[in-house]
Coordinates of C-alpha atoms in Angstrom, one line a residue:
M1 CA 20.6 -18.3 19.9
N2 CA 19.5 -20.0 16.7
C3 CA 16.7 -17.7 15.6
T4 CA 13.2 -18.7 14.4
L5 CA 11.4 -15.6 15.6
C6 CA 10.1 -14.4 12.2
P7 CA 8.4 -16.2 9.3
R8 CA 11.8 -16.7 7.6
R9 CA 12.7 -19.2 10.3
C10 CA 16.4 -18.9 9.4
S11 CA 17.6 -20.9 12.4
A12 CA 20.6 -18.7 12.0
L13 CA 23.1 -18.2 14.8
R14 CA 22.9 -14.9 16.6
T15 CA 25.6 -14.1 19.1
P16 CA 25.9 -11.0 21.3
T17 CA 28.0 -9.4 18.5
Q18 CA 27.0 -11.0 15.2
G19 CA 24.0 -12.2 13.3
Q20 CA 24.1 -14.6 10.4
G21 CA 20.4 -14.6 9.5
F22 CA 18.4 -12.6 7.0
C23 CA 18.2 -9.6 9.3
Q24 CA 21.9 -9.8 10.1
L25 CA 21.1 -8.7 13.7
P26 CA 23.1 -9.8 16.8
E27 CA 21.4 -11.1 19.9
T28 CA 22.1 -7.8 21.7
M29 CA 19.4 -5.3 21.2
R30 CA 20.2 -2.6 18.7
I31 CA 18.1 0.6 18.9
A32 CA 18.2 3.7 16.7
R33 CA 15.9 6.1 18.6
I34 CA 14.1 6.4 22.0
Q35 CA 12.1 9.6 22.2
P36 CA 8.6 11.0 22.4
H37 CA 6.8 10.7 19.1
L38 CA 3.7 12.7 18.1
W39 CA 3.0 11.5 14.6
E40 CA 1.2 8.2 15.2
E41 CA -2.6 7.8 15.0
P42 CA -4.6 9.8 17.6
P43 CA -5.3 6.8 19.9
I44 CA -1.6 5.9 20.0
S45 CA 0.1 9.4 20.3
G46 CA -2.7 11.3 22.1
H47 CA -1.8 14.8 23.0
N48 CA 1.5 14.1 24.7
G49 CA 3.0 11.5 22.4
T50 CA 3.9 7.8 22.4
G51 CA 7.3 6.8 23.9
A52 CA 8.7 5.4 20.7
V53 CA 11.5 2.8 20.7
F54 CA 12.8 2.3 17.2
F55 CA 14.7 -1.0 16.9
S56 CA 17.3 -1.4 14.3
G57 CA 16.9 -4.0 11.6
C58 CA 13.8 -5.6 10.0
T59 CA 12.6 -9.0 8.9
L60 CA 11.5 -7.4 5.5
R61 CA 13.5 -5.6 2.9
C62 CA 10.9 -3.1 1.7
A63 CA 12.6 -1.4 -1.3
Y64 CA 10.9 1.9 -0.5
C65 CA 11.5 2.0 3.3
Q66 CA 11.7 5.5 4.6
N67 CA 13.9 4.3 7.5
G68 CA 16.4 2.4 5.3
D69 CA 19.5 3.3 7.4
I70 CA 18.1 1.5 10.3
S71 CA 15.9 -1.2 8.6
H72 CA 18.3 -2.2 5.9
R73 CA 21.7 -1.2 7.3
N74 CA 21.1 -1.8 11.0
A75 CA 22.4 1.5 12.2
G76 CA 21.9 1.9 16.0
R77 CA 23.3 1.6 19.5
D78 CA 23.5 -1.5 21.6
F79 CA 21.2 -1.7 24.7
T80 CA 20.9 -4.2 27.5
P81 CA 17.5 -4.9 29.0
A82 CA 18.4 -2.9 32.1
A83 CA 19.4 0.1 30.0
L84 CA 16.2 -0.1 28.0
A85 CA 14.2 -0.3 31.2
D86 CA 15.8 2.9 32.4
S87 CA 14.9 4.6 29.1
L88 CA 11.3 3.4 29.5
R89 CA 11.1 4.9 33.0
R90 CA 12.3 8.3 31.5
L91 CA 9.6 8.1 28.8
V92 CA 6.9 7.5 31.5
D93 CA 8.3 10.4 33.6
A94 CA 8.1 12.6 30.4
G95 CA 4.3 12.1 30.3
M96 CA 3.9 9.7 27.4
Q97 CA 0.5 8.2 27.0
T98 CA 1.6 4.9 25.4
I99 CA 4.9 3.1 24.8
S100 CA 5.6 1.8 21.3
F101 CA 8.0 -1.0 20.4
I102 CA 8.7 -0.5 16.6
T103 CA 10.0 -3.3 14.4
A104 CA 11.0 -5.2 17.5
T105 CA 10.4 -8.8 16.4
P106 CA 14.0 -10.0 16.4
Y107 CA 14.3 -9.0 20.1
I108 CA 11.2 -10.5 21.7
P109 CA 13.1 -12.5 24.4
Q110 CA 15.1 -9.4 25.3
I111 CA 12.0 -7.2 25.5
L112 CA 10.2 -9.7 27.7
E113 CA 13.3 -9.6 30.0
T114 CA 13.2 -5.7 29.9
L115 CA 9.5 -5.8 31.0
R116 CA 10.3 -8.1 33.9
I117 CA 12.7 -5.4 35.1
Y118 CA 10.3 -2.5 34.6
H119 CA 6.7 -2.7 33.2
P120 CA 5.5 0.8 32.3
P121 CA 2.0 1.6 33.7
L122 CA 0.9 2.5 30.2
P123 CA -0.6 0.7 27.2
L124 CA 2.2 -1.1 25.3
V125 CA 2.0 -0.9 21.5
W126 CA 3.6 -3.5 19.2
N127 CA 4.3 -1.5 16.0
T128 CA 5.1 -4.1 13.3
S129 CA 5.4 -4.8 9.6
G130 CA 2.8 -7.5 10.1
Y131 CA 5.3 -10.1 9.0
E132 CA 5.1 -12.2 12.2
T133 CA 4.6 -15.8 13.2
V134 CA 1.6 -16.8 15.3
E135 CA 4.0 -18.6 17.6
S136 CA 6.1 -15.5 18.4
L137 CA 2.9 -13.4 18.9
R138 CA 1.7 -15.9 21.5
R139 CA 4.8 -15.1 23.5
L140 CA 3.4 -11.5 23.7
E141 CA -0.1 -12.5 24.7
G142 CA -1.1 -10.7 27.9
V143 CA 2.0 -8.5 27.6
I144 CA 1.2 -6.3 24.6
D145 CA -2.0 -4.3 24.9
V146 CA -2.3 -2.8 21.4
Y147 CA -1.1 -4.2 18.1
L148 CA -0.3 -1.7 15.3
P149 CA 0.5 -3.9 12.3
D150 CA 1.0 -2.9 8.7
L151 CA -0.9 -4.8 6.0
K152 CA 1.3 -4.1 3.0
H153 CA 0.9 -6.5 0.0
R154 CA -1.7 -8.8 -1.3
S155 CA -0.1 -10.7 -4.1
E156 CA 3.0 -13.0 -4.0
A157 CA 4.5 -11.0 -6.9
M158 CA 4.4 -7.7 -5.0
G159 CA 5.5 -9.3 -1.7
R160 CA 8.5 -10.7 -3.5
L161 CA 9.3 -7.6 -5.6
C162 CA 8.8 -5.0 -2.9
A163 CA 9.7 -6.8 0.4
K164 CA 11.6 -10.0 -0.6
A165 CA 8.7 -11.9 1.0
P166 CA 6.4 -13.7 -1.4
D167 CA 4.6 -15.2 1.6
Y168 CA 3.9 -11.7 3.0
F169 CA 0.1 -11.8 2.8
A170 CA -0.2 -15.4 4.0
Q171 CA 2.0 -14.7 7.1
A172 CA 0.6 -11.2 7.8
S173 CA -3.1 -12.2 7.5
A174 CA -2.6 -15.1 9.9
A175 CA -0.6 -12.8 12.3
I176 CA -3.2 -10.0 12.3
T177 CA -6.0 -12.5 12.9
E178 CA -4.0 -13.7 15.9
M179 CA -3.5 -10.2 17.1
V180 CA -7.3 -9.5 17.0
R181 CA -7.9 -12.8 18.8
Q182 CA -5.7 -11.7 21.6
T183 CA -7.0 -8.1 21.9
G184 CA -10.6 -8.2 20.7
L185 CA -12.1 -5.0 19.4
P186 CA -10.5 -1.7 20.6
T187 CA -11.3 -0.1 23.9
Y188 CA -10.4 3.5 24.8
D189 CA -9.8 5.5 27.9
A190 CA -11.4 8.9 28.7
D191 CA -8.7 10.7 26.7
G192 CA -9.3 8.5 23.6
I193 CA -6.2 6.5 24.0
M194 CA -6.5 2.9 22.9
T195 CA -5.9 0.7 25.9
R196 CA -6.5 -2.6 24.1
G197 CA -7.1 -3.6 20.5
T198 CA -5.6 -3.9 17.0
L199 CA -5.3 -1.0 14.5
I200 CA -4.3 -2.1 11.0
R201 CA -2.2 0.3 8.9
H202 CA -2.2 0.3 5.1
L203 CA 0.1 2.4 3.0
I204 CA -1.3 3.2 -0.5
L205 CA 1.4 2.5 -3.1
P206 CA 1.5 4.1 -6.6
G207 CA -0.1 1.9 -9.3
L208 CA -1.3 -0.6 -6.7
T209 CA -4.7 0.6 -5.7
S210 CA -6.3 -2.7 -6.8
E211 CA -4.2 -4.5 -4.2
S212 CA -5.2 -1.8 -1.6
I213 CA -8.9 -2.5 -2.4
E214 CA -8.4 -6.3 -2.0
L215 CA -6.7 -5.8 1.3
L216 CA -9.5 -3.6 2.6
N217 CA -12.0 -6.2 1.5
W218 CA -10.1 -8.8 3.4
V219 CA -10.3 -6.8 6.6
A220 CA -14.0 -6.0 6.2
Q221 CA -14.8 -9.7 5.6
T222 CA -12.5 -11.3 8.0
L223 CA -12.1 -8.9 10.9
P224 CA -15.3 -6.8 11.1
G225 CA -15.0 -3.8 13.4
T226 CA -11.2 -3.7 13.3
P227 CA -10.1 -0.1 12.5
V228 CA -7.8 0.7 9.6
S229 CA -5.4 3.6 9.3
L230 CA -5.3 4.5 5.6
M231 CA -1.9 6.1 4.9
R232 CA -1.1 8.4 2.0
Q233 CA 2.5 9.3 3.0
Y234 CA 4.3 7.3 0.3
I235 CA 7.3 9.1 -1.3
P236 CA 10.2 7.4 -3.1
M237 CA 13.0 6.8 -0.6
N238 CA 15.9 4.5 0.1
G239 CA 17.0 4.8 -3.6
V240 CA 14.0 2.7 -4.8
T241 CA 14.4 1.8 -8.5
I242 CA 11.3 -0.4 -9.0
R243 CA 9.3 0.9 -11.9
G244 CA 6.2 2.6 -10.8
L245 CA 7.3 3.2 -7.2
D246 CA 9.5 6.1 -8.3
R247 CA 6.7 8.7 -7.7
P248 CA 4.2 9.7 -5.0
I249 CA 0.6 8.5 -5.2
T250 CA -1.8 10.7 -7.1
E251 CA -4.9 12.4 -5.7
R252 CA -7.0 10.1 -7.9
E253 CA -5.3 7.0 -6.5
Y254 CA -5.9 8.2 -3.0
R255 CA -9.5 9.0 -3.6
R256 CA -10.2 5.6 -5.2
V257 CA -8.9 3.7 -2.1
R258 CA -10.4 6.2 0.4
D259 CA -13.8 6.0 -1.2
H260 CA -13.7 2.2 -1.1
M261 CA -12.9 2.2 2.6
R262 CA -15.9 4.4 3.1
F263 CA -18.1 2.2 1.0
L264 CA -17.1 -0.8 3.2
D265 CA -17.9 1.4 6.3
L266 CA -14.5 0.5 7.8
P267 CA -13.8 2.4 11.0
G268 CA -10.5 4.1 11.3
Y269 CA -8.4 7.0 10.3
L270 CA -7.4 9.0 7.1
Q271 CA -3.9 10.5 6.9
E272 CA -3.4 14.2 6.0
P273 CA -1.8 14.9 2.6
E274 CA 1.0 16.9 4.3
S275 CA 2.3 13.5 5.7
A276 CA 4.0 12.8 2.3
S277 CA 7.1 14.6 3.3
T278 CA 10.6 13.7 4.6
D279 CA 10.0 16.2 7.4
F280 CA 8.3 13.4 9.3
V281 CA 11.3 11.0 9.2
P282 CA 12.8 11.0 12.7
V283 CA 16.4 11.7 13.4
F284 CA 18.2 8.4 14.2
C285 CA 21.4 7.4 15.9
Q286 CA 22.4 10.9 17.2
D287 CA 22.8 11.9 20.8
E288 CA 19.5 13.8 20.6
S289 CA 17.8 10.6 19.4
F290 CA 17.9 9.1 22.9
I291 CA 16.0 10.3 25.9

């Protein structure tokens, strides 16, 4: 295939064994972890967990990524749609309350094929960097129930420096607007699980609270009623060397953004301070990483 799935639109050749595009991913699905996951937002994980499928590779190159081995270096195991369908069945049998496809954009056609083989009777969550095209998202309309996008950077300078994507906000804002169009405002079941909707995540970065405030303003003005998960888990990882990103956020930085979110009366979630720990990084690519 000549791939145009993400905003980079490489048109690069991807064969079953090799990829020549920005992500360097082959056409064959590569997955680093398939296991229950308890550390997402309450309406995603619930009490039993989400069935998390961590796909290898990424369309961004976030310098600070906590999952660098899989996002930058594409560690993982190859899966066919039939094999992934079997894993989804096992997740359902294990009592998961949702199924989460994590950084899955390079594999949209293969995931759609997987869901034709087996469609779990649970809300399907698209957990994404937000760096998507509207065209690719429309292939997921009516298939994905819940979108869980990041909203990372506001300025072209920070998009370029941190993620090698100066067009990050332009693409992500259009993509998230499309997600909300597809799902509408969130709906929940009796257990508080989101059955349909979009939940926007924003990770506060050290020294960049003004960008955080601009992004929260955009959500409040453009997508009123859409919940936000405000994350404070940032710690320097992946050997990040960008000046200013070599430290965690301060309590003062966190309070500044949190208080602005409250001022805007944005619905959503606030992350616990204990989340800023490597203890919450999953184990990837080991036998115990796969159900």
